[in-house]
mmCIF file of C-alpha atoms in Angstrom:
data_model
loop_
_atom_site.group_PDB
_atom_site.id
_atom_site.type_symbol
_atom_site.label_atom_id
_atom_site.label_comp_id
_atom_site.label_asym_id
_atom_site.label_seq_id
_atom_site.Cartn_x
_atom_site.Cartn_y
_atom_site.Cartn_z
ATOM 1 C CA UNK L 220 -0.155 -0.211 -0.149
ATOM 2 C CA UNK L 221 2.654 2.145 0.757
ATOM 3 C CA UNK L 222 4.364 1.694 -2.336
ATOM 4 C CA UNK L 223 0.821 2.427 -4.070
ATOM 5 C CA UNK L 224 0.895 5.614 -2.561
ATOM 6 C CA UNK L 225 4.103 6.279 -3.314
ATOM 7 C CA UNK L 226 3.448 5.681 -7.049
ATOM 8 C CA UNK L 227 0.405 7.905 -6.998
ATOM 9 C CA UNK L 228 2.449 10.702 -5.766
ATOM 10 C CA UNK L 229 4.956 10.372 -8.099
ATOM 11 C CA UNK L 230 2.282 10.330 -10.834
ATOM 12 C CA UNK L 231 0.837 13.237 -9.774
ATOM 13 C CA UNK L 232 4.211 15.191 -9.416
ATOM 14 C CA UNK L 233 4.464 14.678 -12.604
ATOM 15 C CA UNK L 234 0.916 15.693 -14.085
ATOM 16 C CA UNK L 235 1.122 18.843 -12.058
ATOM 17 C CA UNK L 236 4.783 19.306 -13.294
ATOM 18 C CA UNK L 237 3.314 18.757 -17.228
ATOM 19 C CA UNK L 238 0.186 21.284 -16.399
ATOM 20 C CA UNK L 239 2.842 24.058 -14.675
ATOM 21 C CA UNK L 240 5.128 23.475 -18.155
ATOM 22 C CA UNK L 241 1.722 24.054 -20.108
ATOM 23 C CA UNK L 242 0.837 27.072 -18.281
ATOM 24 C CA UNK L 243 4.226 28.824 -18.257
ATOM 25 C CA UNK L 244 3.945 28.224 -22.067
ATOM 26 C CA UNK L 245 0.530 29.187 -22.526
ATOM 27 C CA UNK L 246 1.374 32.625 -20.243
ATOM 28 C CA UNK L 247 4.287 33.084 -22.548
ATOM 29 C CA UNK L 248 2.114 32.626 -25.914
ATOM 30 C CA UNK L 249 -0.288 35.398 -24.234
ATOM 31 C CA UNK L 250 2.158 37.679 -23.272
ATOM 32 C CA UNK L 251 3.452 37.619 -27.046
ATOM 33 C CA UNK L 252 -0.044 37.793 -28.147
ATOM 34 C CA UNK L 253 -0.624 40.786 -26.018
ATOM 35 C CA UNK L 254 2.449 42.544 -27.256
ATOM 36 C CA UNK L 255 1.487 41.689 -30.685
ATOM 37 C CA UNK L 256 -1.911 43.444 -30.163
ATOM 38 C CA UNK L 257 -0.446 46.334 -28.884
ATOM 39 C CA UNK L 258 1.854 47.193 -31.787
ATOM 40 C CA UNK L 259 -0.851 46.745 -33.801
ATOM 41 C CA UNK L 260 -2.974 48.780 -32.214
ATOM 42 C CA UNK L 261 -0.428 51.674 -32.302
ATOM 43 C CA UNK L 262 0.101 51.005 -35.891
ATOM 44 C CA UNK L 263 -3.711 51.580 -36.436
ATOM 45 C CA UNK L 264 -3.937 54.725 -34.769
ATOM 46 C CA UNK L 265 -0.518 56.065 -36.501
ATOM 47 C CA UNK L 266 -2.687 54.964 -39.335
ATOM 48 C CA UNK L 267 -5.582 56.861 -38.730
ATOM 49 C CA UNK L 268 -3.793 59.987 -38.114
ATOM 50 C CA UNK L 269 -2.023 59.747 -41.490
ATOM 51 C CA UNK L 270 -5.197 59.062 -42.878
ATOM 52 C CA UNK L 271 -7.184 62.215 -41.762
ATOM 53 C CA UNK L 272 -3.811 64.272 -42.596
ATOM 54 C CA UNK L 273 -4.078 63.223 -46.310
ATOM 55 C CA UNK L 274 -7.755 64.219 -45.756
ATOM 56 C CA UNK L 275 -7.344 67.591 -44.644
ATOM 57 C CA UNK L 276 -4.641 68.123 -47.607
ATOM 58 C CA UNK L 277 -7.094 66.586 -50.085
ATOM 59 C CA UNK L 278 -9.963 69.173 -49.024
ATOM 60 C CA UNK L 279 -7.777 71.849 -49.180
ATOM 61 C CA UNK L 280 -6.713 70.858 -53.135
ATOM 62 C CA UNK L 281 -10.322 70.401 -53.802
ATOM 63 C CA UNK L 282 -11.169 73.983 -52.328
ATOM 64 C CA UNK L 283 -8.281 75.357 -54.612
ATOM 65 C CA UNK L 284 -9.479 73.358 -57.578
ATOM 66 C CA UNK L 285 -13.158 74.928 -57.053
ATOM 67 C CA UNK L 286 -11.629 78.178 -56.528
ATOM 68 C CA UNK L 287 -9.845 78.029 -59.901
ATOM 69 C CA UNK L 288 -12.731 76.731 -61.627
ATOM 70 C CA UNK L 289 -14.907 79.459 -60.429
ATOM 71 C CA UNK L 290 -12.300 81.974 -61.929
#
């Protein structure tokens, strides 16, 4: 019975170690994905600003074109 208990404990210890390794890997993957998401969000904001700037430039050009047409 003692040997049985010892084997059971060894088995549980191995399962716990495996679960810990899987959790550690999952946390690492989560961290990497979170960092990637942060980078993409930052890139999206930068592109949105660039788009607004270009739209403003286009509006100015369109006003100039309209002004020239009316002359």
